[in-house]
CSV table of C-alpha atoms and ligand atoms in Angstrom, one decimal:
chain,number,residue,atom,x,y,z
A,1,MET,CA,-20.0,5.3,11.1
A,2,LYS,CA,-17.8,6.0,8.1
A,3,GLN,CA,-15.0,8.5,8.6
A,4,LYS,CA,-12.9,10.3,5.9
A,5,ILE,CA,-9.5,8.8,5.2
A,6,THR,CA,-6.5,9.9,3.1
A,7,VAL,CA,-4.1,7.8,1.1
A,8,PHE,CA,-0.9,9.8,0.3
A,9,GLY,CA,1.5,8.0,-2.0
A,10,SER,CA,2.9,7.0,-5.4
A,11,PHE,CA,1.4,6.4,-8.8
A,12,VAL,CA,3.4,4.7,-11.5
A,13,VAL,CA,2.3,3.1,-14.7
A,14,ASP,CA,3.2,-0.6,-14.8
A,15,LEU,CA,4.6,-1.5,-18.3
A,16,MET,CA,5.0,-5.3,-18.3
A,17,ALA,CA,6.5,-7.4,-21.1
A,18,ARG,CA,6.9,-11.2,-21.1
A,19,THR,CA,9.9,-12.5,-23.0
A,20,PRO,CA,11.3,-16.0,-23.8
A,21,HIS,CA,14.4,-14.9,-21.8
A,22,LEU,CA,15.5,-11.7,-20.0
A,23,PRO,CA,17.8,-9.7,-22.2
A,24,ALA,CA,21.6,-9.7,-21.4
A,25,PRO,CA,23.3,-6.3,-21.5
A,26,GLY,CA,23.3,-5.0,-25.0
A,27,GLU,CA,20.8,-7.6,-26.2
A,28,THR,CA,17.4,-7.0,-27.7
A,29,VAL,CA,14.8,-9.6,-27.2
A,30,LYS,CA,11.4,-9.9,-28.9
A,31,GLY,CA,8.7,-10.1,-26.3
A,32,SER,CA,5.6,-12.2,-26.5
A,33,PHE,CA,3.1,-10.1,-24.4
A,34,PHE,CA,2.6,-6.6,-23.2
A,35,LYS,CA,0.3,-5.1,-20.7
A,36,GLN,CA,0.0,-1.6,-19.3
A,37,GLY,CA,-1.7,-0.9,-16.0
A,38,ALA,CA,-2.2,1.6,-13.2
A,39,GLY,CA,0.2,0.9,-10.3
A,40,GLY,CA,2.3,2.3,-7.5
A,41,LYS,CA,1.8,1.3,-3.9
A,42,GLY,CA,-0.1,4.5,-2.9
A,43,PHE,CA,-2.4,4.3,-5.8
A,44,ASN,CA,-3.1,0.5,-5.4
A,45,GLN,CA,-3.9,1.0,-1.7
A,46,GLY,CA,-6.1,4.0,-2.5
A,47,ILE,CA,-8.1,1.9,-5.1
A,48,ALA,CA,-8.4,-1.0,-2.6
A,49,ALA,CA,-9.8,1.3,0.1
A,50,HIS,CA,-12.2,3.0,-2.3
A,51,LYS,CA,-13.5,-0.2,-3.9
A,52,THR,CA,-14.1,-1.7,-0.4
A,53,GLY,CA,-16.2,1.2,0.5
A,54,ALA,CA,-14.1,4.0,2.1
A,55,ASP,CA,-14.5,7.7,1.7
A,56,VAL,CA,-10.9,8.2,0.5
A,57,ALA,CA,-8.9,11.1,-0.8
A,58,MET,CA,-6.2,9.8,-3.1
A,59,ILE,CA,-3.2,12.2,-3.0
A,60,THR,CA,-0.5,11.6,-5.6
A,61,LYS,CA,1.5,13.5,-8.2
A,62,LEU,CA,1.4,12.9,-12.0
A,63,GLY,CA,3.3,14.4,-15.0
A,64,ARG,CA,1.6,16.4,-17.7
A,65,ASP,CA,1.8,13.6,-20.2
A,66,SER,CA,-0.3,10.8,-21.7
A,67,LEU,CA,0.6,8.3,-19.0
A,68,ALA,CA,-1.1,10.5,-16.5
A,69,GLY,CA,-4.3,9.5,-18.2
A,70,VAL,CA,-3.7,5.9,-17.0
A,71,ALA,CA,-4.3,7.2,-13.5
A,72,THR,CA,-7.3,9.3,-14.2
A,73,ASP,CA,-8.9,6.6,-16.4
A,74,ALA,CA,-8.5,4.1,-13.6
A,75,MET,CA,-10.0,6.5,-11.1
A,76,ASP,CA,-12.9,7.2,-13.4
A,77,ALA,CA,-13.5,3.5,-14.0
A,78,VAL,CA,-14.2,3.0,-10.3
A,79,GLY,CA,-15.8,6.4,-9.6
A,80,MET,CA,-13.0,7.7,-7.5
A,81,PRO,CA,-12.8,11.5,-6.9
A,82,LYS,CA,-9.8,13.2,-8.6
A,83,ASP,CA,-9.8,16.3,-6.5
A,84,TYR,CA,-6.4,15.6,-4.8
A,85,LEU,CA,-4.0,15.1,-7.7
A,86,PHE,CA,-1.0,17.2,-8.2
A,87,PHE,CA,0.8,17.7,-11.5
A,88,ASN,CA,4.4,18.4,-12.3
A,89,ASP,CA,4.9,20.4,-15.6
A,90,THR,CA,8.3,18.9,-16.4
A,91,ALA,CA,8.8,15.6,-14.6
A,92,PRO,CA,7.2,12.5,-16.3
A,93,THR,CA,4.5,10.4,-14.7
A,94,GLY,CA,6.1,7.5,-12.8
A,95,VAL,CA,6.7,4.2,-14.5
A,96,ALA,CA,7.7,0.7,-13.6
A,97,LEU,CA,9.4,-1.2,-16.5
A,98,ILE,CA,8.8,-4.9,-15.7
A,99,MET,CA,10.3,-7.7,-17.7
A,100,VAL,CA,9.2,-11.2,-17.0
A,101,ASP,CA,10.9,-14.4,-18.2
A,102,GLU,CA,7.9,-16.5,-19.4
A,103,ASN,CA,9.8,-19.7,-18.6
A,104,SER,CA,11.3,-19.1,-15.2
A,105,SER,CA,8.9,-16.3,-14.1
A,106,GLN,CA,12.0,-14.4,-12.9
A,107,ASN,CA,11.7,-10.7,-13.4
A,108,GLU,CA,13.7,-7.5,-13.8
A,109,ILE,CA,12.1,-4.2,-12.8
A,110,VAL,CA,13.2,-0.6,-13.2
A,111,ILE,CA,11.1,2.0,-11.3
A,112,VAL,CA,11.3,5.6,-12.3
A,113,PRO,CA,9.1,7.5,-9.7
A,114,GLY,CA,9.2,10.7,-11.8
A,115,ALA,CA,6.5,13.2,-10.7
A,116,CYS,CA,5.5,11.3,-7.6
A,117,ALA,CA,9.0,11.9,-6.1
A,118,THR,CA,8.6,15.7,-6.5
A,119,ILE,CA,5.8,16.5,-4.0
A,120,THR,CA,6.4,20.0,-2.6
A,121,ASP,CA,5.4,21.8,0.6
A,122,ALA,CA,3.1,23.9,-1.5
A,123,ASP,CA,1.4,20.8,-2.8
A,124,ILE,CA,0.8,19.6,0.7
A,125,ALA,CA,-0.4,23.0,1.9
A,126,SER,CA,-3.1,22.8,-0.8
A,127,VAL,CA,-4.6,19.6,0.7
A,128,GLU,CA,-4.0,20.5,4.4
A,129,LYS,CA,-7.7,20.8,5.1
A,130,ARG,CA,-8.5,17.3,3.8
A,131,ILE,CA,-5.6,15.8,5.8
A,132,LYS,CA,-6.8,17.5,9.0
A,133,GLU,CA,-10.4,16.3,8.7
A,134,SER,CA,-9.3,12.7,8.0
A,135,ALA,CA,-9.6,10.0,10.7
A,136,TYR,CA,-6.6,8.1,9.2
A,137,VAL,CA,-3.8,8.9,6.8
A,138,LEU,CA,-2.0,6.0,5.1
A,139,LEU,CA,1.5,6.5,3.8
A,140,GLN,CA,4.1,4.2,2.1
A,141,LEU,CA,7.8,4.8,1.4
A,142,GLU,CA,7.6,5.3,-2.4
A,143,VAL,CA,7.3,9.1,-2.7
A,144,ASN,CA,10.0,11.7,-1.6
A,145,GLN,CA,10.4,11.0,2.1
A,146,ASP,CA,10.5,14.7,3.1
A,147,ALA,CA,6.8,14.9,1.8
A,148,ASN,CA,5.9,11.9,3.9
A,149,GLU,CA,7.5,13.4,6.9
A,150,LYS,CA,5.6,16.7,6.4
A,151,VAL,CA,2.3,14.9,6.0
A,152,ALA,CA,2.9,12.7,9.0
A,153,ARG,CA,3.8,15.8,11.2
A,154,LEU,CA,0.7,17.7,10.0
A,155,ALA,CA,-1.5,14.7,10.7
A,156,LYS,CA,-0.1,14.0,14.2
A,157,GLU,CA,-0.3,17.6,15.2
A,158,ASN,CA,-4.0,17.5,14.4
A,159,GLY,CA,-4.9,14.2,16.0
A,160,VAL,CA,-5.1,12.3,12.8
A,161,ARG,CA,-4.0,8.7,13.1
A,162,VAL,CA,-1.0,7.9,10.8
A,163,ILE,CA,-0.5,4.5,9.4
A,164,VAL,CA,2.8,3.7,7.6
A,165,ASN,CA,3.1,0.8,5.3
A,166,THR,CA,6.9,0.6,5.3
A,167,ALA,CA,7.2,-0.5,1.7
A,168,PRO,CA,9.4,-0.5,-0.3
A,169,TYR,CA,12.0,-0.6,2.5
A,170,GLN,CA,14.1,2.4,3.0
A,171,PRO,CA,15.6,3.7,6.3
A,172,VAL,CA,13.3,6.1,8.2
A,173,THR,CA,14.0,8.4,11.1
A,174,ASP,CA,12.8,7.6,14.6
A,175,ALA,CA,11.0,11.0,14.6
A,176,PHE,CA,8.9,9.8,11.6
A,177,LEU,CA,7.8,6.7,13.4
A,178,ASN,CA,7.3,8.3,16.8
A,179,GLY,CA,3.6,9.0,17.4
A,180,CYS,CA,2.4,6.8,14.5
A,181,TYR,CA,-0.8,4.9,15.2
A,182,LEU,CA,0.4,1.8,13.2
A,183,VAL,CA,3.1,0.4,11.1
A,184,THR,CA,2.4,-2.4,8.6
A,185,PRO,CA,5.7,-4.0,7.4
A,186,ASN,CA,5.9,-7.4,5.7
A,187,GLU,CA,8.4,-9.9,7.2
A,188,VAL,CA,11.3,-8.6,5.1
A,189,GLU,CA,10.7,-5.0,6.0
A,190,ALA,CA,10.2,-5.8,9.6
A,191,GLU,CA,13.6,-7.4,9.7
A,192,GLU,CA,15.2,-4.5,7.8
A,193,LEU,CA,13.7,-1.9,10.2
A,194,THR,CA,14.2,-3.8,13.5
A,195,GLY,CA,17.1,-6.2,12.8
A,196,VAL,CA,14.9,-9.1,14.1
A,197,PRO,CA,14.2,-11.9,11.6
A,198,VAL,CA,10.4,-12.6,11.9
A,199,ASP,CA,9.4,-16.3,11.7
A,200,SER,CA,7.3,-16.9,14.8
A,201,LEU,CA,5.0,-15.2,17.2
A,202,GLU,CA,7.9,-14.9,19.6
A,203,SER,CA,10.2,-13.2,17.1
A,204,ALA,CA,7.4,-11.0,15.8
A,205,ASP,CA,6.9,-9.9,19.5
A,206,ARG,CA,10.6,-9.0,19.6
A,207,ALA,CA,10.4,-7.0,16.3
A,208,ALA,CA,7.2,-5.3,17.5
A,209,LYS,CA,8.9,-4.2,20.7
A,210,VAL,CA,11.5,-2.3,18.7
A,211,PHE,CA,8.7,-0.4,17.0
A,212,LEU,CA,6.9,0.3,20.3
A,213,GLU,CA,10.1,1.6,21.8
A,214,LYS,CA,10.3,4.1,18.9
A,215,GLY,CA,6.9,5.4,19.8
A,216,VAL,CA,4.7,3.5,17.4
A,217,GLN,CA,1.4,2.7,19.1
A,218,ASN,CA,0.4,-0.6,17.3
A,219,VAL,CA,2.3,-3.1,15.0
A,220,LEU,CA,1.0,-5.3,12.3
A,221,ILE,CA,3.3,-7.5,10.3
A,222,THR,CA,2.0,-9.3,7.2
A,223,LEU,CA,3.2,-12.8,6.9
A,224,GLY,CA,2.2,-13.7,3.3
A,225,GLY,CA,0.2,-16.9,3.1
A,226,ARG,CA,0.5,-17.4,6.8
A,227,GLY,CA,-1.6,-14.4,7.6
A,228,VAL,CA,-0.8,-11.4,9.8
A,229,TYR,CA,0.7,-10.7,13.2
A,230,VAL,CA,-1.1,-8.0,15.2
A,231,CYS,CA,0.2,-6.3,18.4
A,232,SER,CA,-2.2,-3.9,20.0
A,233,GLU,CA,-2.8,-2.7,23.6
A,234,GLY,CA,-0.3,-5.1,25.1
A,235,LYS,CA,-1.8,-8.2,23.4
A,236,SER,CA,-0.4,-10.0,20.3
A,237,GLU,CA,-1.6,-12.8,18.1
A,238,ILE,CA,-1.2,-14.2,14.6
A,239,ILE,CA,-4.4,-14.2,12.6
A,240,PRO,CA,-4.2,-16.9,9.9
A,241,ALA,CA,-4.7,-16.1,6.2
A,242,PHE,CA,-7.7,-17.5,4.4
A,243,LYS,CA,-6.9,-20.7,2.5
A,244,VAL,CA,-7.3,-19.9,-1.1
A,245,ASN,CA,-5.6,-20.9,-4.4
A,246,ALA,CA,-3.2,-18.0,-4.9
A,247,ILE,CA,-2.1,-17.4,-8.5
A,248,ASP,CA,-0.6,-13.9,-8.3
A,249,THR,CA,0.5,-12.3,-5.0
A,250,THR,CA,1.7,-9.0,-6.5
A,251,GLY,CA,-0.2,-6.3,-4.7
A,252,ALA,CA,-1.3,-8.5,-1.9
A,253,GLY,CA,0.2,-6.1,0.6
A,254,ASP,CA,-1.6,-3.2,-1.1
A,255,ALA,CA,-4.9,-4.9,-1.0
A,256,PHE,CA,-4.4,-5.7,2.6
A,257,ASN,CA,-3.5,-2.1,3.6
A,258,GLY,CA,-6.3,-0.6,1.6
A,259,GLY,CA,-8.8,-3.0,3.1
A,260,LEU,CA,-7.4,-2.4,6.6
A,261,LEU,CA,-8.0,1.3,6.2
A,262,THR,CA,-11.6,0.9,5.1
A,263,ALA,CA,-12.4,-1.3,8.1
A,264,LEU,CA,-10.6,1.0,10.6
A,265,ALA,CA,-12.5,4.0,9.2
A,266,GLU,CA,-15.7,2.2,9.9
A,267,GLY,CA,-14.8,1.9,13.5
A,268,LYS,CA,-13.6,-1.7,13.6
A,269,ASN,CA,-10.8,-2.5,16.1
A,270,LEU,CA,-7.4,-3.6,14.8
A,271,HIS,CA,-8.2,-7.4,15.2
A,272,ASP,CA,-11.4,-7.2,13.2
A,273,ALA,CA,-9.9,-4.8,10.7
A,274,ALA,CA,-7.0,-7.2,10.1
A,275,CYS,CA,-9.5,-10.1,9.5
A,276,PHE,CA,-11.3,-7.9,6.9
A,277,ALA,CA,-8.0,-7.0,5.3
A,278,ASN,CA,-7.0,-10.7,5.2
A,279,ALA,CA,-10.2,-11.3,3.1
A,280,VAL,CA,-9.5,-8.4,0.8
A,281,ALA,CA,-6.0,-9.7,0.1
A,282,ALA,CA,-7.1,-13.3,-0.2
A,283,ILE,CA,-9.5,-12.3,-3.0
A,284,SER,CA,-6.8,-10.3,-4.7
A,285,VAL,CA,-4.2,-13.1,-4.8
A,286,GLN,CA,-6.7,-15.3,-6.7
A,287,ARG,CA,-6.6,-12.8,-9.6
A,288,ILE,CA,-3.9,-11.5,-11.9
A,289,GLY,CA,-2.7,-7.9,-11.7
A,290,THR,CA,-2.8,-5.2,-9.0
A,291,THR,CA,-5.5,-2.6,-9.3
A,292,PRO,CA,-7.8,-4.8,-11.4
A,293,SER,CA,-7.5,-7.6,-8.8
A,294,MET,CA,-8.8,-5.4,-5.9
A,295,PRO,CA,-12.3,-6.6,-4.9
A,296,THR,CA,-15.4,-4.6,-4.4
A,297,ARG,CA,-17.2,-4.4,-1.0
A,298,GLU,CA,-19.9,-6.8,-2.3
A,299,GLU,CA,-17.2,-9.3,-3.2
A,300,VAL,CA,-15.6,-9.0,0.3
A,301,ASP,CA,-18.9,-9.4,2.1
A,302,ALA,CA,-19.8,-12.5,0.0
A,303,PHE,CA,-16.3,-14.0,0.7
A,304,LEU,CA,-16.7,-13.4,4.4
A,305,ARG,CA,-20.1,-15.0,4.4
A,306,GLU,CA,-18.7,-18.1,2.7
A,307,HIS,CA,-15.6,-18.5,4.9
B,1,ADP,P1,3.6,-8.1,0.6
B,1,ADP,O1,2.8,-8.2,-0.7
B,1,ADP,O2,3.6,-6.6,1.0
B,1,ADP,O3,4.9,-8.8,0.6
B,1,ADP,P2,2.5,-10.2,2.1
B,1,ADP,O4,3.1,-11.2,1.2
B,1,ADP,O5,2.8,-10.4,3.6
B,1,ADP,O6,2.6,-8.7,1.7
B,1,ADP,O7,0.9,-10.4,2.0
B,1,ADP,C1,0.0,-9.5,2.5
B,1,ADP,C2,-1.3,-10.2,3.0
B,1,ADP,O8,-1.9,-10.8,1.8
B,1,ADP,C3,-1.1,-11.3,4.0
B,1,ADP,O9,-1.1,-10.8,5.3
B,1,ADP,C4,-2.4,-12.1,3.7
B,1,ADP,O10,-3.5,-11.5,4.3
B,1,ADP,C5,-2.5,-12.0,2.2
B,1,ADP,N1,-1.9,-13.1,1.4
B,1,ADP,C6,-0.7,-13.1,0.9
B,1,ADP,N2,-0.4,-14.3,0.3
B,1,ADP,C7,-1.5,-15.1,0.5
B,1,ADP,C8,-1.9,-16.4,0.2
B,1,ADP,N3,-1.1,-17.2,-0.5
B,1,ADP,N4,-3.1,-16.9,0.6
B,1,ADP,C9,-4.0,-16.1,1.2
B,1,ADP,N5,-3.7,-14.8,1.6
B,1,ADP,C10,-2.5,-14.3,1.2
């Protein structure tokens, strides 16, 4: 059984330049490489869910500018419906300006969320029907938080399960977390949100308890190359990551969350969905980039047969 799902979140265009060294203030450096690509946590997770087979409504907000075409082209390339895009007539499409030192791999990043931080009540009202008929809604913390709160409230009131990928970290209210089906922080965000450094099953249990006390029903903490901690229905465990040759882990969390949503929407339990999501993320870390590195369902099924 495949149920409808909704991903509500950010879109930004990644503008990445590699340089011999990062410019000092006032300095201009000639770069050696440039690449533009579709990004933003919401968009990456939506693409991952769509490519792995989910019936997903991608809700985000773009500017009326040429960079908006980066989003719509990326959606067209994978056959994703564009029925749930909002547009801001004045704010620009979000961008991430990424500079990478080609020797040290250190980076400097400026994110301007632009249009995707201007989501209004009227925008949300226009997609209310789709949110209500979804089995799951997946949120991150990269759009204006009042919009996230509004969507979460609407979903909870209508029995739709809310999943919050708490990235990038920002403080959230207890009311926002209360009644959520699941939170999916990474280790750093888990510590920031609970005050508990997570480095073992025991410490993850303590962090999870803080979320459960705030009214979250299930907790999943991604542990990078070590896998994922899952706490559900009074039981907790660490599911190891697949052993692969990781070359670029940017977007690993996005691949994981998108894959997780696909599996949950197919009726898998949290344990099985986390195993599926581990596979989606394991494939993505073996490839360069974010949206281009998201695997198709055929690739995930083949990977799971081999491992
Ligand atoms: P984020 O990118 O949000 O910081 P993590 O680094 O915790 O998230 O990674 C998310 C998931 O990606 C992990 O739970 C795991 O499934 C997968 N993953 C990350 N790094 C590796 C790796 N080196 N090898 C295999 N899987 C990985």
